[in-house]
CSV table of C-alpha atoms in Angstrom, one decimal:
chain,number,residue,atom,x,y,z
R,1,MET,CA,4.3,6.1,-1.8
R,2,PHE,CA,1.2,5.1,0.1
R,3,CYS,CA,0.1,7.6,2.6
R,4,GLU,CA,-3.1,5.6,3.2
R,5,ASN,CA,-3.6,1.9,3.9
R,6,SER,CA,-3.9,-0.4,0.9
R,7,THR,CA,-3.7,-4.1,0.1
R,8,ARG,CA,-4.8,-4.6,-3.6
R,9,THR,CA,-3.6,-1.4,-5.2
R,10,LYS,CA,-0.2,-1.4,-3.4
R,11,CYS,CA,0.6,-5.1,-3.8
R,12,SER,CA,-0.6,-5.2,-7.4
R,13,PHE,CA,1.5,-2.2,-8.5
R,14,GLU,CA,4.5,-3.8,-6.7
R,15,ILE,CA,3.9,-7.2,-8.4
R,16,ALA,CA,3.3,-5.4,-11.7
R,17,GLY,CA,6.6,-3.6,-11.5
R,18,GLN,CA,8.5,-6.8,-10.5
R,19,LYS,CA,7.0,-8.7,-13.5
R,20,LEU,CA,8.3,-5.9,-15.8
R,21,GLY,CA,11.8,-6.2,-14.2
R,22,MET,CA,11.7,-2.9,-12.4
R,23,ASN,CA,13.3,-2.1,-9.1
R,24,ILE,CA,10.7,-1.3,-6.5
R,25,VAL,CA,11.2,1.1,-3.5
R,26,ASN,CA,8.5,1.1,-0.9
R,27,PHE,CA,8.6,4.6,0.5
R,28,ASP,CA,7.8,4.6,4.2
R,29,ILE,CA,6.1,7.9,5.0
R,30,SER,CA,6.5,7.6,8.8
R,31,HIS,CA,10.3,7.2,8.6
R,32,SER,CA,10.8,9.7,5.8
R,33,SER,CA,11.9,13.4,5.8
R,34,LEU,CA,8.3,14.3,5.1
R,35,SER,CA,7.7,13.7,8.8
R,36,LYS,CA,10.4,16.4,9.5
R,37,GLY,CA,8.6,19.0,7.4
R,38,GLU,CA,10.1,18.4,3.9
R,39,SER,CA,7.7,19.3,1.1
R,40,LEU,CA,6.5,16.7,-1.4
R,41,LYS,CA,8.1,18.8,-4.2
R,42,ASP,CA,11.5,18.5,-2.6
R,43,THR,CA,11.0,14.8,-1.8
R,44,MET,CA,10.0,14.0,-5.4
R,45,GLU,CA,12.9,16.0,-6.9
R,46,ASN,CA,15.4,14.3,-4.6
R,47,LEU,CA,13.9,10.8,-5.4
R,48,PHE,CA,14.4,11.7,-9.1
R,49,PHE,CA,18.0,12.5,-8.6
R,50,LEU,CA,18.4,9.2,-6.6
R,51,GLY,CA,17.3,7.4,-9.7
R,52,VAL,CA,13.5,7.0,-9.3
R,53,ASN,CA,11.7,7.1,-12.6
R,54,ALA,CA,8.1,6.9,-11.4
R,55,VAL,CA,6.1,7.2,-8.2
R,56,VAL,CA,2.7,5.7,-7.5
R,57,ILE,CA,1.0,7.9,-4.9
R,58,ARG,CA,-2.0,7.2,-2.7
R,59,HIS,CA,-3.0,10.1,-0.5
R,60,SER,CA,-5.9,11.3,1.6
R,61,LEU,CA,-6.0,14.8,0.0
R,62,SER,CA,-8.0,15.1,-3.2
R,63,GLY,CA,-6.1,16.6,-6.1
R,64,ILE,CA,-2.7,16.3,-4.5
R,65,ILE,CA,-1.1,14.3,-7.3
R,66,ASN,CA,-2.0,17.0,-9.9
R,67,ASN,CA,-0.7,19.7,-7.6
R,68,VAL,CA,2.7,17.9,-7.1
R,69,MET,CA,3.0,17.3,-10.8
R,70,ARG,CA,2.7,21.0,-11.4
R,71,LEU,CA,5.4,21.8,-8.8
R,72,VAL,CA,8.1,19.3,-9.7
R,73,SER,CA,10.6,20.6,-12.2
R,74,TYR,CA,12.1,17.3,-13.4
R,75,PRO,CA,10.6,14.5,-15.6
R,76,ILE,CA,9.6,12.0,-12.9
R,77,LYS,CA,6.4,10.1,-13.8
R,78,PHE,CA,3.4,10.0,-11.5
R,79,VAL,CA,0.6,7.4,-11.2
R,80,ASN,CA,-2.5,8.2,-9.2
R,81,GLY,CA,-3.1,5.3,-6.8
R,82,GLY,CA,-6.1,7.0,-5.3
R,83,ASP,CA,-6.4,10.6,-4.0
R,84,GLY,CA,-8.9,11.4,-1.3
R,85,THR,CA,-12.5,11.2,-2.6
R,86,HIS,CA,-11.4,12.5,-6.1
R,87,ALA,CA,-10.2,9.7,-8.3
R,88,HIS,CA,-8.8,6.2,-8.6
R,89,PRO,CA,-8.1,5.8,-12.3
R,90,SER,CA,-6.3,2.5,-12.3
R,91,GLN,CA,-9.1,0.9,-10.4
R,92,ALA,CA,-11.6,2.1,-13.0
R,93,LEU,CA,-9.4,0.7,-15.8
R,94,LEU,CA,-9.2,-2.8,-14.1
R,95,ASP,CA,-12.9,-2.7,-13.5
R,96,PHE,CA,-13.6,-1.8,-17.1
R,97,TYR,CA,-11.2,-4.6,-18.3
R,98,THR,CA,-13.1,-7.1,-16.1
R,99,MET,CA,-16.4,-6.0,-17.5
R,100,LEU,CA,-15.2,-6.5,-21.0
R,101,GLU,CA,-14.0,-10.0,-20.1
R,102,LYS,CA,-17.3,-10.9,-18.6
R,103,ILE,CA,-20.0,-9.2,-20.7
R,104,GLY,CA,-18.1,-8.2,-23.9
R,105,SER,CA,-19.2,-4.5,-24.0
R,106,VAL,CA,-20.7,-2.0,-21.7
R,107,GLU,CA,-22.6,-0.1,-24.3
R,108,ASN,CA,-26.3,0.2,-23.2
R,109,LYS,CA,-25.6,-2.3,-20.4
R,110,LYS,CA,-27.1,-1.4,-17.0
R,111,ILE,CA,-24.3,-0.9,-14.5
R,112,THR,CA,-25.4,-0.2,-10.9
R,113,ILE,CA,-23.1,1.2,-8.3
R,114,ILE,CA,-24.3,0.7,-4.7
R,115,GLY,CA,-23.0,2.2,-1.5
R,116,ASP,CA,-21.0,5.2,-0.3
R,117,VAL,CA,-20.8,7.0,-3.6
R,118,SER,CA,-20.4,10.4,-1.8
R,119,HIS,CA,-16.9,9.4,-0.6
R,120,SER,CA,-16.0,7.0,-3.4
R,121,ARG,CA,-13.1,7.9,-5.8
R,122,VAL,CA,-13.8,4.5,-7.4
R,123,ALA,CA,-17.4,5.5,-8.3
R,124,LYS,CA,-16.3,8.8,-9.7
R,125,SER,CA,-13.6,7.3,-11.9
R,126,ASN,CA,-15.9,4.5,-13.1
R,127,ILE,CA,-18.6,7.0,-14.0
R,128,SER,CA,-16.1,9.1,-15.9
R,129,LEU,CA,-14.7,6.0,-17.8
R,130,LEU,CA,-18.0,4.1,-18.4
R,131,SER,CA,-19.8,7.3,-19.7
R,132,LYS,CA,-17.3,7.4,-22.6
R,133,PHE,CA,-18.6,4.0,-23.7
R,134,ASN,CA,-22.3,4.7,-23.4
R,135,ALA,CA,-23.0,2.5,-20.4
R,136,ASP,CA,-26.3,2.9,-18.6
R,137,ILE,CA,-25.1,4.0,-15.2
R,138,HIS,CA,-27.2,3.8,-12.1
R,139,LEU,CA,-26.3,4.8,-8.5
R,140,CYS,CA,-27.9,3.5,-5.4
R,141,ALA,CA,-27.3,5.0,-1.9
R,142,PRO,CA,-29.2,6.5,1.0
R,143,SER,CA,-29.5,10.3,0.9
R,144,TYR,CA,-26.7,10.8,3.4
R,145,LEU,CA,-24.2,8.9,1.1
R,146,GLN,CA,-25.2,10.4,-2.2
R,147,PHE,CA,-22.8,12.9,-3.8
R,148,GLU,CA,-24.1,16.4,-4.7
R,149,ASN,CA,-25.1,17.3,-8.2
R,150,PHE,CA,-25.2,13.7,-9.4
R,151,GLU,CA,-27.5,14.9,-12.2
R,152,ALA,CA,-24.5,16.5,-13.9
R,153,PHE,CA,-22.9,13.1,-14.3
R,154,ASN,CA,-25.5,11.6,-16.6
R,155,VAL,CA,-26.5,8.9,-14.2
R,156,LYS,CA,-29.7,7.7,-12.7
R,157,TYR,CA,-30.1,7.7,-8.9
R,158,HIS,CA,-32.1,5.3,-6.7
R,159,ASP,CA,-32.6,4.9,-3.0
R,160,ASN,CA,-34.3,1.6,-3.4
R,161,VAL,CA,-31.9,-1.3,-3.9
R,162,LYS,CA,-34.4,-3.6,-5.6
R,163,GLU,CA,-35.2,-0.9,-8.2
R,164,ALA,CA,-31.6,-0.1,-8.7
R,165,ILE,CA,-30.5,-3.7,-9.5
R,166,SER,CA,-33.5,-4.6,-11.5
R,167,GLU,CA,-32.2,-6.3,-14.8
R,168,ALA,CA,-28.7,-4.9,-14.0
R,169,ASN,CA,-25.8,-6.5,-15.9
R,170,VAL,CA,-23.2,-5.3,-13.4
R,171,VAL,CA,-23.7,-4.7,-9.7
R,172,MET,CA,-20.7,-2.9,-8.2
R,173,VAL,CA,-20.9,-2.7,-4.4
R,174,LEU,CA,-19.0,-0.1,-2.3
R,175,ARG,CA,-18.2,-0.2,1.4
R,176,VAL,CA,-19.3,2.6,3.7
R,177,GLN,CA,-16.2,4.7,4.3
R,178,ASN,CA,-16.6,5.5,8.0
R,179,GLU,CA,-13.1,6.9,8.2
R,180,ARG,CA,-14.1,9.7,5.8
R,181,HIS,CA,-17.3,10.7,7.5
R,182,GLU,CA,-17.2,14.2,9.0
R,183,LYS,CA,-20.7,14.4,10.2
R,184,GLU,CA,-22.3,12.7,13.2
R,185,GLY,CA,-25.6,10.9,13.1
R,186,TYR,CA,-25.1,8.3,10.4
R,187,PRO,CA,-27.3,5.3,10.9
R,188,ASP,CA,-25.4,2.3,12.3
R,189,SER,CA,-24.3,-0.6,10.1
R,190,SER,CA,-27.3,-2.8,11.0
R,191,GLU,CA,-29.6,-0.2,9.5
R,192,TYR,CA,-27.5,0.1,6.3
R,193,LYS,CA,-27.3,-3.8,6.1
R,194,ARG,CA,-31.1,-4.1,6.4
R,195,LEU,CA,-31.7,-1.7,3.5
R,196,TYR,CA,-28.7,-2.1,1.2
R,197,GLU,CA,-26.9,-5.4,1.7
R,198,ILE,CA,-26.6,-7.5,-1.5
R,199,ASP,CA,-27.1,-11.3,-1.2
R,200,THR,CA,-27.7,-14.2,-3.5
R,201,ASN,CA,-31.5,-14.1,-3.3
R,202,LEU,CA,-31.6,-10.4,-4.1
R,203,LEU,CA,-29.5,-10.9,-7.2
R,204,LYS,CA,-31.4,-13.9,-8.4
R,205,GLN,CA,-34.7,-12.3,-7.9
R,206,TYR,CA,-34.0,-8.8,-9.5
R,207,ALA,CA,-30.8,-8.6,-11.5
R,208,ALA,CA,-30.1,-10.0,-15.0
R,209,ASP,CA,-29.5,-13.7,-15.3
R,210,ASP,CA,-25.9,-13.1,-16.3
R,211,VAL,CA,-25.2,-10.4,-13.7
R,212,ILE,CA,-21.6,-10.0,-12.5
R,213,LEU,CA,-20.8,-8.8,-9.0
R,214,MET,CA,-18.0,-6.4,-8.4
R,215,HIS,CA,-16.3,-4.7,-5.4
R,216,PRO,CA,-13.1,-2.7,-5.3
R,217,GLY,CA,-12.3,-4.0,-1.8
R,218,PRO,CA,-12.0,-4.2,1.0
R,219,ALA,CA,-15.4,-5.8,1.4
R,220,ASN,CA,-17.2,-5.7,4.7
R,221,ARG,CA,-18.8,-9.1,4.9
R,222,ASN,CA,-22.4,-9.1,6.0
R,223,ILE,CA,-22.8,-5.3,5.8
R,224,GLU,CA,-22.8,-4.2,2.1
R,225,VAL,CA,-22.5,-7.8,0.7
R,226,SER,CA,-23.3,-11.1,2.3
R,227,SER,CA,-20.6,-13.5,3.2
R,228,GLU,CA,-22.4,-16.4,1.5
R,229,LEU,CA,-22.5,-14.4,-1.8
R,230,LEU,CA,-18.8,-13.5,-1.7
R,231,ASP,CA,-17.9,-17.2,-1.4
R,232,THR,CA,-20.0,-18.3,-4.5
R,233,GLN,CA,-18.9,-18.4,-8.1
R,234,VAL,CA,-20.6,-15.0,-8.6
R,235,GLY,CA,-18.4,-13.6,-5.8
R,236,LYS,CA,-15.3,-15.0,-7.5
R,237,THR,CA,-15.4,-12.1,-10.0
R,238,ILE,CA,-14.2,-9.8,-7.1
R,239,LEU,CA,-11.0,-11.9,-6.8
R,240,GLU,CA,-10.6,-11.8,-10.6
R,241,GLN,CA,-10.8,-8.0,-10.4
R,242,ALA,CA,-7.8,-8.1,-8.1
R,243,GLN,CA,-5.9,-10.4,-10.5
R,244,ASN,CA,-6.7,-8.2,-13.5
R,245,GLY,CA,-5.3,-5.3,-11.4
R,246,VAL,CA,-1.8,-6.7,-11.9
R,247,TYR,CA,-2.2,-6.9,-15.7
R,248,VAL,CA,-3.7,-3.5,-16.0
R,249,ARG,CA,-1.1,-1.9,-13.8
R,250,MET,CA,1.6,-3.7,-15.8
R,251,ALA,CA,0.2,-2.0,-18.9
R,252,ILE,CA,0.1,1.4,-17.1
R,253,LEU,CA,3.7,1.2,-16.0
R,254,ASN,CA,4.8,-0.2,-19.3
R,255,THR,CA,3.2,2.6,-21.2
R,256,LEU,CA,4.5,5.2,-18.8
R,257,LEU,CA,8.1,4.0,-18.8
R,258,LYS,CA,8.6,2.3,-22.2
R,259,GLY,CA,10.8,5.1,-23.3
R,260,ASP,CA,13.1,4.7,-20.3
R,261,ASN,CA,14.4,1.2,-21.1
R,262,TYR,CA,12.8,-0.3,-18.0
R,263,ALA,CA,9.9,-2.0,-19.7
R,264,SER,CA,9.7,-4.0,-22.9
């Protein structure tokens, strides 16, 4: 049930379910009874009685999945496919899996997240997960894209990109989420590009020799990351993230539904 646009998350959950032999229903919000005023609680309970065992939800409202879980009276399973600016747990898991593949461990490794951290559910979920494994987490963003009270998250903050990626083992780039900006007066993309775009020369000059480049997608070429870098071997890791998303989401669905005889 995707109430926001998606390519990687939606398709990988669908492919993951198919690989596990599940029947997939793509719920079309615009043609559903939600557009007639039906509540999410009633929608979910009806879906359960129609035979739906689990629902993957993406929604623009932060916290909505937890709220629906509390309201629904029947044992339908829920997976958070990204809610507002709150969380994107499966993305953090696939990112973590990719890091383990590439660098073996995140303990004491410098992981730098650059971009629109104020609106990024990906950044928040990654910080939450990586902190459990003693990663050295750094954030880099202009002041207008930094989230409040970042000190409480046990991360280090930079507004200078060269300082932020110095000796970094992982550089995770985020796009500027213009669709979530409520304020006016944000600098245009050319200004952001000038100060924060990551390219091959920048990585070679400042980051660790074995640095890996990550991005949850979609990437805006030549704004937060250069097109030439995306098309190098270093940029290929971003495609491998998407591939790992299928495996990780298979594991999520399998774990969630293994007692329902739908996954082996």
